[in-house]
Amino acid sequence: MATSDVKLLGAWPSPYVNRVQIVLKLKSVDYEYMEQSFPGKSELLLKSNPVYKKIPVLIHGDKPICESLIIVQYIDEVWNKNGPSLLPSDPYDCAMARFWAAYIDDKWFPIMGELRKAQEEEAKATLIKQAAEGLVLLEEAFLKCSKGKDYFGGESIGYLDIALGSFLGWIKAGEIMSGVKLLDETKTPGLVQWAQRFCSNDVVKDVLPEPEKLIEVLKMIQARLKAAATST
Amino acid sequence: MGEEVKLIGARGSPFNCRVEIALKLKGVEYEFIEEDLANKSPLLLKYNPVHKKIPVLLHNGKPIAESLVILEYVDQTWEGASILPQHPYERAMARFWAKFIDDKCMSALWNACWSKGKEQEKAIEEANELLKLLENELKDKKFFGGDNIGLVDIVADFIAYWVGAIQEVTGAEVLTKEKFPKLFEWAREFINCSIVKEKLPPRDHLTGFFRIKLEAPDTLKYNPQVR
């Protein structure tokens, strides 16, 4: 396949984009990466994702595919001969991977978004508690899904590792900024070790941005929001 | 075969209905356990501790929650008519529109049907944008799945049937033949499918339920106890 046959519209700080980059690397797919500058939206992005106007968008041939986890499954299915399957072959294990990935996207990560916006200490404390409780659930899920192996996917990185692992940079950035440890080895030892393994994996470490760089991005966004709020 | 399939659900729920349609499509025999959502059973809390919502499918004692997850599981596990398309790109498209319906359409349509005055005008405008996208996606196909119902049709059951029932009770005009002729026709075809017809709750049960809701406006916020 020619390099230009697969394009990825992305933005380097986005964990959703990182998911797709990790999978493309795992499956050894050559692609052209097109960094989208924030906050502008290119014509190609608006044309390829008219519904949400968001990255990531994978363009395969002339066909755009949107929504990170849908893109991940698409890559897994198309390049099914390249490396192990990302989703478990057993339908029940597969359902569990889908269930927890949906939980992470719909319930858990939004708490982090709320935490960033929260002003009062009481609100922050409640959200941190909720996030920590969620991680305890994910620790149980890890123990069940990994069945004693290194990853949620077993011996190799799978769908659920990618779904949660893509947020590790942001989790670490949040911990540095708030001074609060979210991934705590006394509460979620399995996840802490998994996180270290995931982040030091050869494929992943070239993709996930360093927390320090993400903090800079966050500060820049906050400054921009402040400027927009004060300039009338 | 020694296979045990149970569904913990609530017959008035579109999310529950999705799973019943899928199981029927695959010819799977199952035991239905009606859940009282005002008084959640220990069974539900045991099998869906994370969300505490219906539907929950129990296959040989193993629970699966979240209707979209259940639909994929049913398609993978049992032979018979396909719920998802075969081709990876079409599968991705089906998943995209199913998620679009769940993430955007459900709450927007609910709000458009139930709100009043200026708020309703705005809500209907939003709903129109979303329904237009679906109407365009349908194109000239009989169903989103093509000649036969598929994932998107099943997930859109709320749009095909529940919206009409709410409109009858509130007088809202969200999905009408004039505004969305293709979608309107699709809805008619969908609810008349023999498999679907069998699993839809009776219309008068729904309108009865919604009439009660009309009298209790504080229960109208979109907060589904179902997923």
GROMACS .gro file of C-alpha atoms in nm:
model
  459
    1MET     CA    1   0.000   0.000   0.000
    2ALA     CA    2   0.132   0.343  -0.093
    3THR     CA    3   0.202   0.570   0.203
    4SER     CA    4  -0.048   0.828   0.084
    5ASP     CA    5  -0.320   0.564   0.074
    6VAL     CA    6  -0.359   0.601   0.451
    7LYS     CA    7  -0.376   0.946   0.607
    8LEU     CA    8  -0.429   1.042   0.968
    9LEU     CA    9  -0.559   1.385   1.057
   10GLY     CA   10  -0.450   1.448   1.414
   11ALA     CA   11  -0.310   1.671   1.684
   12TRP     CA   12  -0.016   1.544   1.886
   13PRO     CA   13  -0.153   1.621   2.235
   14SER     CA   14  -0.478   1.435   2.172
   15PRO     CA   15  -0.503   1.097   2.348
   16TYR     CA   16  -0.766   0.997   2.093
   17VAL     CA   17  -0.518   1.057   1.811
   18ASN     CA   18  -0.247   0.875   2.010
   19ARG     CA   19  -0.471   0.567   2.015
   20VAL     CA   20  -0.477   0.554   1.638
   21GLN     CA   21  -0.104   0.624   1.608
   22ILE     CA   22  -0.026   0.337   1.845
   23VAL     CA   23  -0.243   0.095   1.651
   24LEU     CA   24  -0.105   0.199   1.312
   25LYS     CA   25   0.244   0.134   1.450
   26LEU     CA   26   0.146  -0.200   1.606
   27LYS     CA   27   0.007  -0.309   1.272
   28SER     CA   28   0.306  -0.170   1.077
   29VAL     CA   29   0.083   0.045   0.856
   30ASP     CA   30   0.256   0.320   0.663
   31TYR     CA   31   0.064   0.644   0.669
   32GLU     CA   32   0.085   1.013   0.612
   33TYR     CA   33   0.035   1.214   0.927
   34MET     CA   34  -0.128   1.553   0.891
   35GLU     CA   35  -0.103   1.764   1.205
   36GLN     CA   36  -0.407   1.984   1.245
   37SER     CA   37  -0.329   2.318   1.400
   38PHE     CA   38  -0.539   2.412   1.700
   39PRO     CA   39  -0.786   2.586   1.711
   40GLY     CA   40  -0.843   2.617   1.336
   41LYS     CA   41  -1.015   2.341   1.141
   42SER     CA   42  -0.878   2.263   0.797
   43GLU     CA   43  -1.102   2.216   0.494
   44LEU     CA   44  -0.996   1.853   0.475
   45LEU     CA   45  -1.103   1.795   0.835
   46LEU     CA   46  -1.439   1.964   0.785
   47LYS     CA   47  -1.496   1.763   0.468
   48SER     CA   48  -1.388   1.431   0.623
   49ASN     CA   49  -1.571   1.469   0.951
   50PRO     CA   50  -1.867   1.696   0.884
   51VAL     CA   51  -2.067   1.552   1.174
   52TYR     CA   52  -1.823   1.619   1.459
   53LYS     CA   53  -1.547   1.828   1.295
   54LYS     CA   54  -1.297   1.657   1.526
   55ILE     CA   55  -0.974   1.464   1.507
   56PRO     CA   56  -0.869   1.188   1.474
   57VAL     CA   57  -0.988   1.108   1.124
   58LEU     CA   58  -0.837   0.819   0.933
   59ILE     CA   59  -0.863   0.848   0.557
   60HIS     CA   60  -0.811   0.515   0.381
   61GLY     CA   61  -0.808   0.561   0.006
   62ASP     CA   62  -1.082   0.819  -0.019
   63LYS     CA   63  -1.288   0.691   0.272
   64PRO     CA   64  -1.284   0.877   0.604
   65ILE     CA   65  -1.337   0.694   0.932
   66CYS     CA   66  -1.404   0.892   1.250
   67GLU     CA   67  -1.416   0.829   1.627
   68SER     CA   68  -1.097   0.684   1.772
   69LEU     CA   69  -1.224   0.348   1.898
   70ILE     CA   70  -1.412   0.289   1.574
   71ILE     CA   71  -1.091   0.367   1.382
   72VAL     CA   72  -0.897   0.127   1.608
   73GLN     CA   73  -1.142  -0.155   1.531
   74TYR     CA   74  -1.131  -0.071   1.160
   75ILE     CA   75  -0.751  -0.093   1.149
   76ASP     CA   76  -0.762  -0.419   1.346
   77GLU     CA   77  -1.009  -0.567   1.096
   78VAL     CA   78  -0.846  -0.444   0.775
   79TRP     CA   79  -0.487  -0.528   0.872
   80ASN     CA   80  -0.589  -0.845   1.048
   81LYS     CA   81  -0.288  -1.035   0.923
   82ASN     CA   82  -0.043  -0.787   1.075
   83GLY     CA   83   0.022  -0.900   1.428
   84PRO     CA   84  -0.220  -1.029   1.692
   85SER     CA   85  -0.582  -0.917   1.697
   86LEU     CA   86  -0.644  -0.622   1.926
   87LEU     CA   87  -0.983  -0.744   2.036
   88PRO     CA   88  -1.000  -1.082   2.212
   89SER     CA   89  -1.127  -1.367   1.997
   90ASP     CA   90  -1.357  -1.496   2.271
   91PRO     CA   91  -1.688  -1.308   2.236
   92TYR     CA   92  -1.731  -1.262   2.611
   93ASP     CA   93  -1.378  -1.128   2.662
   94CYS     CA   94  -1.439  -0.907   2.359
   95ALA     CA   95  -1.759  -0.772   2.516
   96MET     CA   96  -1.571  -0.698   2.838
   97ALA     CA   97  -1.304  -0.504   2.646
   98ARG     CA   98  -1.576  -0.302   2.469
   99PHE     CA   99  -1.765  -0.245   2.794
  100TRP     CA  100  -1.465  -0.109   2.980
  101ALA     CA  101  -1.347   0.103   2.687
  102ALA     CA  102  -1.695   0.262   2.675
  103TYR     CA  103  -1.682   0.313   3.053
  104ILE     CA  104  -1.345   0.489   3.021
  105ASP     CA  105  -1.466   0.720   2.743
  106ASP     CA  106  -1.820   0.786   2.866
  107LYS     CA  107  -1.773   0.790   3.243
  108TRP     CA  108  -1.414   0.795   3.363
  109PHE     CA  109  -1.219   1.037   3.143
  110PRO     CA  110  -1.494   1.305   3.155
  111ILE     CA  111  -1.425   1.326   3.531
  112MET     CA  112  -1.072   1.443   3.443
  113GLY     CA  113  -1.221   1.713   3.221
  114GLU     CA  114  -1.445   1.829   3.506
  115LEU     CA  115  -1.144   1.827   3.741
  116ARG     CA  116  -0.953   2.063   3.514
  117LYS     CA  117  -1.245   2.306   3.516
  118ALA     CA  118  -1.332   2.279   3.887
  119GLN     CA  119  -1.260   2.589   4.090
  120GLU     CA  120  -1.364   2.506   4.447
  121GLU     CA  121  -1.163   2.268   4.666
  122GLU     CA  122  -1.475   2.073   4.769
  123ALA     CA  123  -1.573   2.012   4.407
  124LYS     CA  124  -1.218   1.907   4.325
  125ALA     CA  125  -1.206   1.668   4.620
  126THR     CA  126  -1.535   1.502   4.513
  127LEU     CA  127  -1.410   1.459   4.158
  128ILE     CA  128  -1.074   1.317   4.270
  129LYS     CA  129  -1.264   1.068   4.486
  130GLN     CA  130  -1.481   0.968   4.188
  131ALA     CA  131  -1.177   0.930   3.965
  132ALA     CA  132  -1.002   0.715   4.226
  133GLU     CA  133  -1.312   0.493   4.266
  134GLY     CA  134  -1.321   0.450   3.890
  135LEU     CA  135  -0.959   0.340   3.890
  136VAL     CA  136  -1.038   0.077   4.153
  137LEU     CA  137  -1.302  -0.062   3.915
  138LEU     CA  138  -1.045  -0.058   3.635
  139GLU     CA  139  -0.795  -0.239   3.861
  140GLU     CA  140  -1.053  -0.519   3.906
  141ALA     CA  141  -1.112  -0.519   3.532
  142PHE     CA  142  -0.737  -0.543   3.474
  143LEU     CA  143  -0.705  -0.844   3.699
  144LYS     CA  144  -0.997  -1.017   3.524
  145CYS     CA  145  -0.898  -0.931   3.167
  146SER     CA  146  -0.520  -0.982   3.193
  147LYS     CA  147  -0.557  -1.324   3.359
  148GLY     CA  148  -0.214  -1.282   3.515
  149LYS     CA  149  -0.044  -1.156   3.200
  150ASP     CA  150   0.113  -0.815   3.129
  151TYR     CA  151  -0.171  -0.636   2.954
  152PHE     CA  152  -0.551  -0.612   2.951
  153GLY     CA  153  -0.514  -0.787   2.617
  154GLY     CA  154  -0.305  -1.066   2.770
  155GLU     CA  155   0.046  -1.116   2.637
  156SER     CA  156   0.030  -0.828   2.394
  157ILE     CA  157  -0.123  -0.482   2.391
  158GLY     CA  158  -0.492  -0.494   2.304
  159TYR     CA  159  -0.794  -0.273   2.254
  160LEU     CA  160  -0.850  -0.194   2.621
  161ASP     CA  161  -0.480  -0.125   2.687
  162ILE     CA  162  -0.494   0.132   2.409
  163ALA     CA  163  -0.824   0.279   2.529
  164LEU     CA  164  -0.693   0.346   2.879
  165GLY     CA  165  -0.323   0.375   2.807
  166SER     CA  166  -0.370   0.668   2.569
  167PHE     CA  167  -0.474   0.877   2.872
  168LEU     CA  168  -0.165   0.801   3.080
  169GLY     CA  169   0.022   1.112   2.967
  170TRP     CA  170  -0.272   1.331   3.067
  171ILE     CA  171  -0.321   1.147   3.395
  172LYS     CA  172   0.045   1.206   3.481
  173ALA     CA  173   0.016   1.573   3.375
  174GLY     CA  174  -0.288   1.609   3.602
  175GLU     CA  175  -0.103   1.451   3.893
  176ILE     CA  176   0.191   1.690   3.850
  177MET     CA  177  -0.032   1.995   3.824
  178SER     CA  178  -0.258   1.907   4.116
  179GLY     CA  179  -0.001   1.740   4.338
  180VAL     CA  180  -0.249   1.455   4.387
  181LYS     CA  181  -0.158   1.098   4.297
  182LEU     CA  182  -0.434   0.932   4.098
  183LEU     CA  183  -0.257   0.611   4.006
  184ASP     CA  184  -0.165   0.498   4.354
  185GLU     CA  185   0.033   0.175   4.404
  186THR     CA  186  -0.131   0.118   4.741
  187LYS     CA  187  -0.482   0.125   4.588
  188THR     CA  188  -0.428   0.001   4.231
  189PRO     CA  189  -0.095  -0.184   4.223
  190GLY     CA  190  -0.183  -0.384   3.914
  191LEU     CA  191  -0.268  -0.071   3.714
  192VAL     CA  192   0.046   0.112   3.830
  193GLN     CA  193   0.268  -0.170   3.704
  194TRP     CA  194   0.064  -0.202   3.386
  195ALA     CA  195   0.101   0.173   3.326
  196GLN     CA  196   0.479   0.155   3.358
  197ARG     CA  197   0.490  -0.143   3.121
  198PHE     CA  198   0.260   0.025   2.870
  199CYS     CA  199   0.446   0.356   2.866
  200SER     CA  200   0.785   0.192   2.826
  201ASN     CA  201   0.668  -0.031   2.541
  202ASP     CA  202   0.871   0.044   2.226
  203VAL     CA  203   0.570   0.125   2.013
  204VAL     CA  204   0.396   0.337   2.274
  205LYS     CA  205   0.687   0.542   2.402
  206ASP     CA  206   0.741   0.707   2.065
  207VAL     CA  207   0.378   0.809   2.048
  208LEU     CA  208   0.263   0.923   2.392
  209PRO     CA  209   0.369   1.283   2.458
  210GLU     CA  210   0.563   1.360   2.773
  211PRO     CA  211   0.351   1.492   3.059
  212GLU     CA  212   0.563   1.809   3.077
  213LYS     CA  213   0.475   1.896   2.716
  214LEU     CA  214   0.106   1.832   2.789
  215ILE     CA  215   0.124   2.067   3.088
  216GLU     CA  216   0.253   2.338   2.855
  217VAL     CA  217  -0.041   2.277   2.622
  218LEU     CA  218  -0.283   2.292   2.914
  219LYS     CA  219  -0.135   2.621   3.036
  220MET     CA  220  -0.161   2.761   2.684
  221ILE     CA  221  -0.529   2.660   2.656
  222GLN     CA  222  -0.604   2.806   3.000
  223ALA     CA  223  -0.431   3.132   2.906
  224ARG     CA  224  -0.628   3.149   2.584
  225LEU     CA  225  -0.957   3.087   2.765
  226LYS     CA  226  -0.869   3.354   3.021
  227ALA     CA  227  -0.783   3.603   2.746
  228ALA     CA  228  -1.109   3.529   2.565
  229ALA     CA  229  -1.305   3.573   2.887
  230THR     CA  230  -1.147   3.906   2.976
  231SER     CA  231  -1.147   4.066   2.632
  232THR     CA  232  -1.490   4.204   2.550
  233MET     CA  233  -2.741  -2.747   2.383
  234GLY     CA  234  -2.753  -2.662   2.754
  235GLU     CA  235  -2.736  -2.293   2.680
  236GLU     CA  236  -2.898  -2.049   2.920
  237VAL     CA  237  -2.986  -1.700   2.800
  238LYS     CA  238  -3.162  -1.447   3.019
  239LEU     CA  239  -3.238  -1.082   2.963
  240ILE     CA  240  -3.291  -0.844   3.255
  241GLY     CA  241  -3.486  -0.558   3.106
  242ALA     CA  242  -3.787  -0.333   3.098
  243ARG     CA  243  -4.036  -0.371   2.817
  244GLY     CA  244  -4.101   0.002   2.779
  245SER     CA  245  -3.734   0.077   2.714
  246PRO     CA  246  -3.596   0.128   2.361
  247PHE     CA  247  -3.255   0.005   2.481
  248ASN     CA  248  -3.416  -0.316   2.603
  249CYS     CA  249  -3.608  -0.348   2.278
  250ARG     CA  250  -3.285  -0.333   2.079
  251VAL     CA  251  -3.158  -0.645   2.248
  252GLU     CA  252  -3.489  -0.831   2.212
  253ILE     CA  253  -3.494  -0.754   1.839
  254ALA     CA  254  -3.135  -0.877   1.803
  255LEU     CA  255  -3.204  -1.201   1.991
  256LYS     CA  256  -3.514  -1.261   1.781
  257LEU     CA  257  -3.315  -1.195   1.462
  258LYS     CA  258  -3.076  -1.471   1.565
  259GLY     CA  259  -3.350  -1.706   1.676
  260VAL     CA  260  -3.221  -1.719   2.033
  261GLU     CA  261  -3.455  -1.846   2.303
  262TYR     CA  262  -3.428  -1.651   2.626
  263GLU     CA  263  -3.595  -1.589   2.958
  264PHE     CA  264  -3.707  -1.231   3.010
  265ILE     CA  265  -3.684  -1.086   3.359
  266GLU     CA  266  -3.879  -0.761   3.394
  267GLU     CA  267  -3.701  -0.512   3.614
  268ASP     CA  268  -3.884  -0.248   3.821
  269LEU     CA  269  -3.663   0.054   3.760
  270ALA     CA  270  -3.810   0.244   4.055
  271ASN     CA  271  -3.702  -0.038   4.281
  272LYS     CA  272  -3.389  -0.203   4.142
  273SER     CA  273  -3.348  -0.568   4.222
  274PRO     CA  274  -3.044  -0.729   4.388
  275LEU     CA  275  -3.012  -0.928   4.064
  276LEU     CA  276  -2.960  -0.613   3.855
  277LEU     CA  277  -2.723  -0.460   4.108
  278LYS     CA  278  -2.523  -0.783   4.113
  279TYR     CA  279  -2.495  -0.815   3.735
  280ASN     CA  280  -2.447  -0.448   3.648
  281PRO     CA  281  -2.279  -0.294   3.953
  282VAL     CA  282  -2.101  -0.030   3.744
  283HIS     CA  283  -2.404   0.134   3.582
  284LYS     CA  284  -2.700  -0.034   3.759
  285LYS     CA  285  -2.900  -0.010   3.435
  286ILE     CA  286  -3.089  -0.239   3.203
  287PRO     CA  287  -3.063  -0.416   2.968
  288VAL     CA  288  -2.827  -0.684   3.099
  289LEU     CA  289  -2.783  -1.003   2.902
  290LEU     CA  290  -2.691  -1.316   3.097
  291HIS     CA  291  -2.535  -1.589   2.885
  292ASN     CA  292  -2.469  -1.904   3.084
  293GLY     CA  293  -2.450  -1.689   3.397
  294LYS     CA  294  -2.206  -1.434   3.252
  295PRO     CA  295  -2.343  -1.078   3.241
  296ILE     CA  296  -2.301  -0.829   2.956
  297ALA     CA  297  -2.429  -0.472   2.999
  298GLU     CA  298  -2.466  -0.168   2.768
  299SER     CA  299  -2.695  -0.228   2.471
  300LEU     CA  300  -2.435  -0.149   2.202
  301VAL     CA  301  -2.190  -0.393   2.363
  302ILE     CA  302  -2.467  -0.655   2.388
  303LEU     CA  303  -2.560  -0.612   2.021
  304GLU     CA  304  -2.201  -0.675   1.910
  305TYR     CA  305  -2.184  -0.976   2.145
  306VAL     CA  306  -2.508  -1.124   2.009
  307ASP     CA  307  -2.383  -1.080   1.652
  308GLN     CA  308  -2.052  -1.251   1.731
  309THR     CA  309  -2.197  -1.534   1.934
  310TRP     CA  310  -2.492  -1.660   1.733
  311GLU     CA  311  -2.536  -1.758   1.370
  312GLY     CA  312  -2.824  -1.627   1.166
  313ALA     CA  313  -2.897  -1.290   1.010
  314SER     CA  314  -2.605  -1.048   1.047
  315ILE     CA  315  -2.652  -0.742   1.263
  316LEU     CA  316  -2.327  -0.576   1.153
  317PRO     CA  317  -2.218  -0.562   0.788
  318GLN     CA  318  -1.933  -0.785   0.668
  319HIS     CA  319  -1.703  -0.527   0.513
  320PRO     CA  320  -1.476  -0.339   0.758
  321TYR     CA  321  -1.560   0.005   0.617
  322GLU     CA  322  -1.933  -0.058   0.633
  323ARG     CA  323  -1.890  -0.195   0.986
  324ALA     CA  324  -1.710   0.125   1.084
  325MET     CA  325  -1.991   0.333   0.933
  326ALA     CA  326  -2.257   0.128   1.115
  327ARG     CA  327  -2.072   0.171   1.445
  328PHE     CA  328  -2.032   0.544   1.378
  329TRP     CA  329  -2.403   0.606   1.318
  330ALA     CA  330  -2.506   0.382   1.608
  331LYS     CA  331  -2.282   0.583   1.841
  332PHE     CA  332  -2.410   0.909   1.687
  333ILE     CA  333  -2.765   0.807   1.768
  334ASP     CA  334  -2.674   0.717   2.126
  335ASP     CA  335  -2.445   1.013   2.198
  336LYS     CA  336  -2.637   1.288   2.020
  337CYS     CA  337  -2.985   1.193   1.902
  338MET     CA  338  -3.143   1.030   2.205
  339SER     CA  339  -3.118   1.327   2.441
  340ALA     CA  340  -3.174   1.586   2.168
  341LEU     CA  341  -3.494   1.419   2.046
  342TRP     CA  342  -3.618   1.368   2.399
  343ASN     CA  343  -3.564   1.737   2.479
  344ALA     CA  344  -3.726   1.846   2.152
  345CYS     CA  345  -4.035   1.642   2.232
  346TRP     CA  346  -4.075   1.750   2.593
  347SER     CA  347  -3.959   2.110   2.620
  348LYS     CA  348  -4.181   2.414   2.578
  349GLY     CA  349  -4.173   2.763   2.431
  350LYS     CA  350  -3.841   2.918   2.329
  351GLU     CA  351  -3.650   2.625   2.475
  352GLN     CA  352  -3.845   2.388   2.253
  353GLU     CA  353  -3.783   2.600   1.943
  354LYS     CA  354  -3.411   2.575   2.004
  355ALA     CA  355  -3.432   2.203   2.087
  356ILE     CA  356  -3.628   2.129   1.770
  357GLU     CA  357  -3.370   2.318   1.564
  358GLU     CA  358  -3.098   2.100   1.712
  359ALA     CA  359  -3.302   1.785   1.655
  360ASN     CA  360  -3.365   1.890   1.293
  361GLU     CA  361  -2.991   1.912   1.227
  362LEU     CA  362  -2.937   1.563   1.362
  363LEU     CA  363  -3.235   1.409   1.183
  364LYS     CA  364  -3.119   1.570   0.858
  365LEU     CA  365  -2.788   1.390   0.893
  366LEU     CA  366  -2.969   1.060   0.941
  367GLU     CA  367  -3.203   1.128   0.649
  368ASN     CA  368  -2.897   1.192   0.429
  369GLU     CA  369  -2.729   0.876   0.552
  370LEU     CA  370  -3.037   0.669   0.472
  371LYS     CA  371  -3.029   0.793   0.108
  372ASP     CA  372  -3.256   0.568  -0.101
  373LYS     CA  373  -3.212   0.257   0.105
  374LYS     CA  374  -3.507   0.081   0.261
  375PHE     CA  375  -3.314   0.042   0.586
  376PHE     CA  376  -2.984   0.180   0.716
  377GLY     CA  377  -2.867  -0.181   0.688
  378GLY     CA  378  -2.972  -0.201   0.322
  379ASP     CA  379  -3.247  -0.444   0.225
  380ASN     CA  380  -3.263  -0.584   0.577
  381ILE     CA  381  -3.247  -0.425   0.919
  382GLY     CA  382  -2.904  -0.394   1.074
  383LEU     CA  383  -2.725  -0.237   1.369
  384VAL     CA  384  -2.820   0.123   1.294
  385ASP     CA  385  -3.188   0.042   1.236
  386ILE     CA  386  -3.204  -0.149   1.564
  387VAL     CA  387  -3.027   0.127   1.757
  388ALA     CA  388  -3.262   0.385   1.600
  389ASP     CA  389  -3.571   0.209   1.738
  390PHE     CA  390  -3.638   0.505   1.965
  391ILE     CA  391  -3.657   0.731   1.661
  392ALA     CA  392  -3.883   0.493   1.470
  393TYR     CA  393  -4.134   0.424   1.743
  394TRP     CA  394  -4.090   0.605   2.073
  395VAL     CA  395  -4.070   0.953   1.922
  396GLY     CA  396  -4.408   0.904   1.752
  397ALA     CA  397  -4.565   0.797   2.081
  398ILE     CA  398  -4.427   1.100   2.266
  399GLN     CA  399  -4.539   1.332   1.983
  400GLU     CA  400  -4.890   1.193   2.013
  401VAL     CA  401  -4.895   1.285   2.383
  402THR     CA  402  -4.721   1.624   2.376
  403GLY     CA  403  -4.823   1.747   2.031
  404ALA     CA  404  -4.459   1.815   1.944
  405GLU     CA  405  -4.367   1.798   1.575
  406VAL     CA  406  -4.015   1.666   1.567
  407LEU     CA  407  -4.017   1.377   1.319
  408THR     CA  408  -4.288   1.438   1.060
  409LYS     CA  409  -4.351   1.318   0.706
  410GLU     CA  410  -4.324   1.675   0.575
  411LYS     CA  411  -3.990   1.748   0.739
  412PHE     CA  412  -3.819   1.412   0.688
  413PRO     CA  413  -4.003   1.203   0.428
  414LYS     CA  414  -3.734   0.934   0.394
  415LEU     CA  415  -3.688   0.888   0.768
  416PHE     CA  416  -4.064   0.884   0.816
  417GLU     CA  417  -4.098   0.608   0.556
  418TRP     CA  418  -3.805   0.419   0.709
  419ALA     CA  419  -3.976   0.434   1.050
  420ARG     CA  420  -4.295   0.290   0.903
  421GLU     CA  421  -4.105   0.006   0.732
  422PHE     CA  422  -3.902  -0.065   1.046
  423ILE     CA  423  -4.193  -0.095   1.288
  424ASN     CA  424  -4.381  -0.312   1.038
  425CYS     CA  425  -4.102  -0.569   1.014
  426SER     CA  426  -4.242  -0.889   1.162
  427ILE     CA  427  -3.943  -0.937   1.394
  428VAL     CA  428  -3.960  -0.580   1.518
  429LYS     CA  429  -4.339  -0.565   1.549
  430GLU     CA  430  -4.331  -0.864   1.781
  431LYS     CA  431  -4.085  -0.699   2.020
  432LEU     CA  432  -4.216  -0.341   2.032
  433PRO     CA  433  -4.418  -0.257   2.344
  434PRO     CA  434  -4.787  -0.190   2.270
  435ARG     CA  435  -4.841   0.169   2.157
  436ASP     CA  436  -5.108   0.240   2.417
  437HIS     CA  437  -4.872   0.125   2.696
  438LEU     CA  438  -4.619   0.382   2.579
  439THR     CA  439  -4.865   0.666   2.537
  440GLY     CA  440  -5.016   0.581   2.876
  441PHE     CA  441  -4.671   0.596   3.034
  442PHE     CA  442  -4.592   0.926   2.862
  443ARG     CA  443  -4.923   1.080   2.963
  444ILE     CA  444  -4.828   1.013   3.326
  445LYS     CA  445  -4.492   1.178   3.263
  446LEU     CA  446  -4.668   1.484   3.125
  447GLU     CA  447  -4.835   1.526   3.464
  448ALA     CA  448  -4.501   1.498   3.647
  449PRO     CA  449  -4.270   1.750   3.478
  450ASP     CA  450  -3.985   1.703   3.725
  451THR     CA  451  -3.931   1.352   3.589
  452LEU     CA  452  -3.876   1.485   3.240
  453LYS     CA  453  -3.503   1.547   3.248
  454TYR     CA  454  -3.320   1.304   3.018
  455ASN     CA  455  -3.178   1.061   3.269
  456PRO     CA  456  -3.225   0.717   3.132
  457GLN     CA  457  -3.215   0.430   3.380
  458VAL     CA  458  -3.147   0.227   3.077
  459ARG     CA  459  -2.857   0.207   2.837
   0.00000   0.00000   0.00000
